[in-house]
Coordinates of C-alpha atoms and ligand atoms in Angstrom, one line a residue:
M1 CA 84.3 94.3 72.2
F2 CA 83.9 96.1 75.5
S3 CA 80.3 95.3 76.2
F4 CA 81.6 93.0 79.0
L5 CA 82.5 96.1 81.0
Q6 CA 78.9 97.4 81.0
N7 CA 77.5 93.9 81.6
S8 CA 79.8 93.3 84.5
L9 CA 79.0 96.7 86.1
D10 CA 75.3 96.1 85.6
E11 CA 75.6 92.8 87.4
I12 CA 77.6 94.3 90.2
K13 CA 74.9 97.0 90.6
S14 CA 72.1 94.5 90.5
L15 CA 73.7 92.6 93.4
G16 CA 74.0 95.7 95.5
L17 CA 77.8 95.4 95.3
Y18 CA 78.7 98.5 93.3
R19 CA 81.6 100.5 94.8
E20 CA 83.0 103.9 94.0
N21 CA 85.5 106.3 95.4
K22 CA 84.2 109.1 97.5
T23 CA 86.2 112.2 98.2
W24 CA 86.5 113.1 101.8
D25 CA 88.9 115.9 103.1
P26 CA 90.6 114.8 106.3
L27 CA 90.5 117.4 109.0
D28 CA 92.4 115.4 111.6
A29 CA 92.9 111.8 112.6
T30 CA 89.2 111.1 113.1
H31 CA 87.2 113.7 111.2
V32 CA 86.7 114.5 107.6
R33 CA 84.8 117.1 105.6
D34 CA 82.4 115.5 103.1
P35 CA 81.7 116.9 99.6
E36 CA 78.8 118.9 101.0
G37 CA 81.0 120.6 103.5
K38 CA 79.7 118.7 106.5
T39 CA 82.2 117.6 109.2
C40 CA 81.9 113.8 109.9
L41 CA 83.3 111.5 112.6
V42 CA 85.2 108.6 111.1
L43 CA 85.0 105.1 112.6
A44 CA 86.1 103.4 109.4
S45 CA 89.8 104.0 109.2
N46 CA 92.6 101.8 110.5
N47 CA 94.4 104.9 111.9
Y48 CA 94.2 103.1 115.3
L49 CA 96.4 105.4 117.3
G50 CA 95.6 108.6 115.5
L51 CA 99.2 109.0 114.6
T52 CA 98.6 110.5 111.1
H53 CA 98.5 113.9 112.7
H54 CA 101.1 113.4 115.5
P55 CA 103.6 116.3 115.4
E56 CA 106.6 113.9 115.7
L57 CA 105.6 112.0 112.6
I58 CA 104.8 115.2 110.7
N59 CA 108.1 116.8 111.6
A60 CA 110.1 113.7 110.7
A61 CA 108.3 113.6 107.2
V62 CA 108.8 117.3 106.6
Q63 CA 112.5 117.2 107.5
A64 CA 113.0 114.2 105.3
L65 CA 111.2 115.9 102.4
Q66 CA 113.2 119.0 102.7
R67 CA 116.5 117.2 103.0
W68 CA 116.0 114.4 100.5
G69 CA 113.2 115.5 98.1
T70 CA 110.0 113.8 97.2
G71 CA 110.7 110.5 95.5
S72 CA 113.2 107.7 95.7
G73 CA 113.7 107.3 92.0
S74 CA 114.3 103.6 91.7
A75 CA 114.2 100.2 93.4
R76 CA 116.5 99.8 96.4
L77 CA 118.7 97.2 94.8
I78 CA 119.4 99.5 91.9
T79 CA 120.1 102.9 93.4
G80 CA 121.2 101.8 96.9
S81 CA 119.0 101.9 100.0
H82 CA 118.2 105.2 101.5
P83 CA 119.9 105.6 104.9
L84 CA 116.5 106.0 106.5
Y85 CA 115.7 102.4 105.6
E86 CA 118.6 101.2 107.6
T87 CA 117.3 103.0 110.7
L88 CA 113.7 101.9 110.1
E89 CA 114.6 98.3 109.6
R90 CA 116.9 98.2 112.6
N91 CA 114.3 99.8 114.8
L92 CA 111.5 97.5 113.5
A93 CA 113.6 94.4 114.2
A94 CA 114.4 95.6 117.8
Y95 CA 110.7 96.5 118.4
K96 CA 109.6 93.1 117.3
S97 CA 112.5 91.2 119.0
A98 CA 113.6 89.8 115.7
E99 CA 117.0 89.3 114.1
E100 CA 116.2 91.5 111.1
A101 CA 113.5 93.3 109.2
L102 CA 112.8 94.1 105.6
T103 CA 110.4 96.8 104.3
F104 CA 107.9 96.3 101.4
N105 CA 106.0 99.1 99.6
T106 CA 102.5 97.8 100.8
G107 CA 101.1 95.0 102.9
Y108 CA 99.6 93.5 99.7
M109 CA 103.1 93.4 98.1
A110 CA 104.6 92.0 101.2
N111 CA 102.2 89.0 101.4
V112 CA 102.5 88.3 97.7
G113 CA 106.2 88.6 97.7
I114 CA 106.9 86.6 100.9
I115 CA 104.5 83.7 100.2
G116 CA 105.1 83.8 96.5
S117 CA 108.9 83.5 96.9
L118 CA 109.0 81.0 99.8
M119 CA 106.5 78.5 98.6
T120 CA 106.3 76.6 95.3
K121 CA 104.6 73.8 93.4
G122 CA 104.7 70.7 95.5
D123 CA 104.6 72.6 98.8
L124 CA 101.6 72.8 101.1
I125 CA 100.0 76.0 102.4
F126 CA 97.5 75.8 105.2
S127 CA 95.5 79.1 105.2
D128 CA 92.8 80.3 107.5
A129 CA 89.4 80.7 105.7
L130 CA 89.2 84.4 106.6
N131 CA 92.7 85.4 105.6
H132 CA 93.2 88.7 103.9
A133 CA 93.0 88.8 100.1
S134 CA 96.7 89.6 99.7
I135 CA 97.5 86.3 101.6
I136 CA 95.1 84.5 99.3
D137 CA 96.7 86.0 96.2
G138 CA 100.2 85.2 97.5
C139 CA 99.2 81.6 98.1
R140 CA 97.8 81.4 94.5
L141 CA 100.8 83.0 93.0
S142 CA 103.2 80.5 94.7
G143 CA 101.8 77.6 92.8
A144 CA 101.7 75.5 96.1
K145 CA 98.7 73.4 97.0
I146 CA 96.4 75.5 99.2
I147 CA 94.5 73.9 102.0
V148 CA 92.0 76.3 103.5
Y149 CA 91.1 75.4 107.1
P150 CA 87.9 76.6 108.8
H151 CA 88.3 80.0 110.5
C152 CA 90.5 79.7 113.7
D153 CA 89.5 76.0 114.0
T154 CA 92.8 74.3 115.2
D155 CA 91.2 70.8 115.5
A156 CA 90.4 71.0 111.8
L157 CA 93.9 72.4 111.1
K158 CA 95.4 69.5 113.0
K159 CA 93.4 67.0 111.1
L160 CA 94.4 68.5 107.8
L161 CA 98.0 68.6 108.7
Q162 CA 97.8 64.9 109.8
D163 CA 95.9 63.8 106.7
T164 CA 97.8 65.7 104.0
P165 CA 101.2 64.0 103.4
L166 CA 104.0 66.1 102.0
E167 CA 105.2 64.3 98.9
G168 CA 108.3 64.7 96.9
G169 CA 111.2 64.6 99.3
S170 CA 112.8 66.7 102.0
S171 CA 112.9 69.9 100.0
R172 CA 109.1 70.2 100.2
K173 CA 107.7 72.6 102.8
R174 CA 104.6 73.3 104.7
L175 CA 103.4 76.8 105.6
I176 CA 100.7 77.8 108.1
V177 CA 99.6 81.4 107.4
T178 CA 97.0 83.4 109.3
D179 CA 96.0 87.0 110.0
G180 CA 97.0 87.9 113.6
V181 CA 93.9 90.1 114.0
F182 CA 91.2 89.3 111.4
S183 CA 90.5 92.5 109.5
M184 CA 86.8 92.2 109.1
D185 CA 85.9 90.3 112.3
G186 CA 88.4 91.7 114.8
D187 CA 89.1 88.3 116.4
I188 CA 92.6 87.0 117.2
A189 CA 94.2 83.9 115.7
P190 CA 94.7 81.3 118.4
L191 CA 98.5 81.3 118.1
D192 CA 98.8 79.5 121.4
R193 CA 97.2 76.5 119.7
I194 CA 98.7 77.0 116.2
V195 CA 102.4 77.2 117.3
P196 CA 102.4 73.7 118.8
L197 CA 100.8 72.4 115.6
A198 CA 103.4 74.2 113.4
Q199 CA 106.2 72.7 115.6
K200 CA 104.7 69.2 115.6
Y201 CA 104.2 69.1 111.8
G202 CA 107.4 70.9 110.8
A203 CA 105.5 73.8 109.3
I204 CA 106.8 77.4 108.8
L205 CA 104.5 79.8 110.6
M206 CA 103.6 83.2 109.2
V207 CA 101.4 85.8 110.9
D208 CA 100.0 88.9 109.2
D209 CA 100.0 91.6 111.9
A210 CA 98.5 94.4 109.7
H211 CA 95.8 95.0 112.4
A212 CA 97.8 93.9 115.4
T213 CA 100.8 96.2 114.9
G214 CA 100.3 99.1 117.4
V215 CA 97.3 97.2 118.7
L216 CA 98.1 94.0 120.5
G217 CA 101.1 92.8 122.6
R218 CA 101.9 96.4 123.8
G219 CA 101.9 97.3 120.1
R220 CA 104.3 94.6 119.1
G221 CA 101.7 92.3 117.6
T222 CA 100.0 89.0 118.0
A223 CA 103.0 86.8 118.8
H224 CA 103.9 89.2 121.6
H225 CA 100.3 89.1 122.8
F226 CA 100.7 85.4 123.4
G227 CA 104.3 85.6 124.6
L228 CA 105.4 83.6 121.5
A229 CA 107.5 86.1 119.7
D230 CA 110.3 83.7 119.3
K231 CA 108.0 80.9 118.0
V232 CA 106.6 82.6 114.9
D233 CA 109.0 82.3 112.0
I234 CA 107.6 85.2 109.9
Q235 CA 105.9 88.2 111.3
M236 CA 104.5 90.6 108.6
G237 CA 102.8 93.8 109.4
T238 CA 101.9 97.1 107.8
L239 CA 103.2 100.6 108.3
S240 CA 100.0 102.1 106.9
K241 CA 97.5 101.5 109.7
A242 CA 98.4 102.1 113.3
L243 CA 101.9 103.3 112.2
A244 CA 100.2 106.0 110.1
S245 CA 102.6 105.9 107.1
E246 CA 102.7 103.6 104.1
G247 CA 104.3 100.3 103.4
A248 CA 104.9 97.0 105.3
Y249 CA 107.5 95.1 107.1
V250 CA 108.5 91.5 107.6
T251 CA 110.6 90.4 110.6
G252 CA 112.4 87.1 111.1
S253 CA 115.8 85.5 111.0
S254 CA 118.7 87.1 109.1
K255 CA 118.6 84.2 106.6
L256 CA 114.9 84.8 105.9
I257 CA 115.5 88.5 105.3
G258 CA 118.5 87.7 103.0
Y259 CA 116.3 85.2 101.1
L260 CA 113.5 87.7 100.6
T261 CA 115.8 90.5 99.5
N262 CA 117.0 88.2 96.8
K263 CA 113.8 86.3 95.9
A264 CA 110.7 88.4 96.6
R265 CA 109.8 89.9 93.3
S266 CA 107.5 92.6 94.7
F267 CA 110.5 93.8 96.8
I268 CA 113.1 93.6 94.0
F269 CA 111.0 95.1 91.1
S270 CA 109.4 98.1 92.7
T271 CA 110.6 101.6 93.3
A272 CA 111.4 102.3 97.0
L273 CA 109.2 104.3 99.3
S274 CA 109.7 108.0 99.5
P275 CA 112.0 109.4 102.2
A276 CA 109.1 111.2 103.9
T277 CA 107.2 108.0 104.1
I278 CA 110.0 106.0 105.6
A279 CA 110.8 108.9 108.1
A280 CA 107.2 109.0 109.3
A281 CA 107.1 105.2 109.8
N282 CA 110.3 105.4 111.7
A283 CA 109.0 108.2 113.9
A284 CA 106.0 106.0 114.7
V285 CA 108.1 103.0 115.6
S286 CA 110.4 105.2 117.8
L287 CA 107.4 106.7 119.6
L288 CA 105.9 103.2 120.3
S289 CA 109.2 101.8 121.4
K290 CA 109.4 104.5 124.1
S291 CA 105.8 104.3 125.4
D292 CA 102.7 102.1 124.9
E293 CA 100.4 104.8 126.4
L294 CA 98.5 105.2 123.1
V295 CA 98.2 101.5 122.7
Q296 CA 96.7 101.3 126.2
Q297 CA 94.3 104.2 125.3
L298 CA 93.2 102.3 122.2
G299 CA 92.5 99.2 124.1
A300 CA 90.4 101.2 126.7
N301 CA 88.5 103.0 123.9
A302 CA 87.7 99.7 122.2
A303 CA 86.4 98.2 125.4
F304 CA 84.4 101.3 126.1
M305 CA 82.8 101.2 122.6
R306 CA 81.9 97.5 122.9
E307 CA 80.3 98.2 126.4
K308 CA 78.3 101.2 125.0
L309 CA 77.1 99.1 122.0
A310 CA 76.0 96.3 124.4
E311 CA 74.0 98.9 126.5
Q312 CA 72.2 99.6 123.2
G313 CA 71.4 96.0 122.7
V314 CA 73.8 95.7 119.8
K315 CA 75.6 92.4 119.7
T316 CA 79.3 92.4 119.0
P317 CA 81.8 89.5 119.3
D318 CA 83.9 89.3 122.4
S319 CA 87.4 90.6 121.6
P320 CA 89.8 93.2 122.9
T321 CA 90.6 94.6 119.4
P322 CA 89.4 97.9 118.0
I323 CA 87.7 96.2 115.0
I324 CA 84.0 95.7 115.9
P325 CA 81.8 94.0 113.3
I326 CA 78.0 94.4 113.5
I327 CA 76.5 91.7 111.2
I328 CA 73.6 92.9 109.2
G329 CA 73.3 90.2 106.6
G330 CA 72.1 91.6 103.3
N331 CA 74.2 93.8 101.0
R332 CA 71.7 96.5 100.5
E333 CA 70.7 96.5 104.2
A334 CA 74.3 97.0 105.3
V335 CA 74.7 99.9 102.8
E336 CA 71.4 101.5 104.0
A337 CA 72.5 101.2 107.7
A338 CA 75.8 102.9 106.9
A339 CA 73.9 105.6 104.9
S340 CA 71.6 106.3 107.9
L341 CA 74.7 106.8 110.1
R342 CA 76.3 108.9 107.4
E343 CA 73.3 111.3 107.5
E344 CA 74.1 111.8 111.2
G345 CA 77.7 112.6 110.3
I346 CA 79.1 109.3 111.3
I347 CA 81.2 107.3 108.8
V348 CA 81.5 103.5 109.3
G349 CA 82.3 100.9 106.7
A350 CA 79.6 98.9 105.0
I351 CA 81.5 95.7 104.2
R352 CA 80.1 93.3 101.5
P353 CA 81.2 90.3 99.5
P354 CA 83.8 89.5 98.3
T355 CA 85.4 91.1 101.3
V356 CA 83.2 89.0 103.6
P357 CA 81.2 85.8 102.9
A358 CA 77.8 86.2 101.2
G359 CA 75.0 86.8 103.7
Q360 CA 77.4 88.3 106.2
S361 CA 77.5 91.9 105.1
R362 CA 78.2 94.2 108.0
L363 CA 79.0 97.5 109.5
R364 CA 82.7 97.5 110.4
I365 CA 83.4 99.9 113.3
T366 CA 87.0 100.8 113.9
V367 CA 87.9 102.6 117.1
S368 CA 90.9 104.9 117.5
A369 CA 92.8 106.1 120.5
A370 CA 92.1 109.6 119.1
H371 CA 88.3 109.2 119.5
S372 CA 86.9 110.9 122.6
R373 CA 84.6 109.0 125.0
E374 CA 81.7 111.4 124.1
E375 CA 82.1 110.6 120.4
L376 CA 82.1 106.9 121.0
A377 CA 79.1 107.0 123.3
W378 CA 77.2 109.2 120.9
T379 CA 78.1 106.9 118.0
A380 CA 77.0 103.8 119.9
E381 CA 73.6 105.5 120.7
R382 CA 73.1 106.3 117.0
I383 CA 74.1 102.8 115.9
G384 CA 71.6 101.4 118.4
L385 CA 68.8 103.5 116.8
V386 CA 69.7 102.4 113.3
I387 CA 70.0 98.7 114.3
R388 CA 66.6 98.7 116.1
N389 CA 65.1 100.5 113.1
E390 CA 64.1 103.4 115.2
K391 CA 65.7 105.9 112.9
Ligands
PLP1 C1 95.3 91.7 107.1 C2 95.8 92.6 106.0 N1 97.0 92.3 105.4 C3 97.4 93.0 104.4 C4 96.8 94.2 104.0 C5 97.4 95.0 102.9 O1 98.1 96.1 103.4 P1 98.3 97.4 102.5 O2 97.1 98.2 102.6 O3 99.5 98.1 103.0 O4 98.5 96.9 101.0 C6 95.6 94.6 104.7 C7 94.9 95.8 104.4 O5 95.1 96.7 103.8 C8 95.1 93.7 105.7 O6 94.0 94.1 106.3

């Protein structure tokens, strides 16, 4: 009866796609100790600002833990919202220049809950081809018709909007949904071209700022980067990457937040985050509201890394973000390249299908504000050797 498990695992292995959890002991924001006791430099994490080890976040979490204990015990609508949520959501709304904010337990749950509750059978969703899996799953769950447009291709999006009539009366809706910064490519959605299309065709516009929060627009995300904060209806982002905690947020109008509070099943039917988690996220938002110094440092580090890779003859796409893909092609080759770097004490992601399209397996380098210039220059040099097959 369970032979399908082995068959499936054999197939995954034969394709060079097998994955397993590896235990790494974090030493600080950018270093881990591996199982053999070796200290490694990490360029695979989304800890973009290095805030996981910032004293203000740690203190906030410790104080919350001591005052309120470890867990929340129930869903927010059952036991009442923790007072820390009120502070966090008020601060998030102010930071993003939005009317209100709502917190979800993860980014995955936010996307599934937002899209799944807003859209329904008979509605149309226009979704970028490289959107994150959680957006794809939210679209599928909604039952709406999904129209995937080629990555960042606004001419194609316009044509699809023109050619796909909305049938079934005025209650039917269109949604355009896109990552703000694409998680595996590091490029930025062209919101300056998408916003006018959303307006022209009466579509709701949703942006996933998981990799733009704390990164673009002085930390405030992709819409701020383009000066279009008031033109994007739904801005979703995570608290787990640059903000160094866990969970996700959505910002928008008070009506939108009221609707999601009542309709988003992944919000309603899940136990609230722990007080320490909310406190850490809030400390991160407070810190970034006061100063964008770390965000600037991240941008400068990302530019430095791209420059150093170029000096090594390693091609990377032109983008200001800290996500730097180096396309290798084959699955095994990508894993081997990451393994060679690993021997040097450098951890980078080897990203394979289904996370990226077949034939586009890659090394995914993520730069942090906490990396030193020496570490970045050394890493670029080692990557150059591996890519040129000199190691
Ligand atoms: C673009 C994007 N959206 C959503 C998520 C999901 O967020 P979380 O890890 O908090 O579930 C991720 C990554 O994790 C992501 O990269």
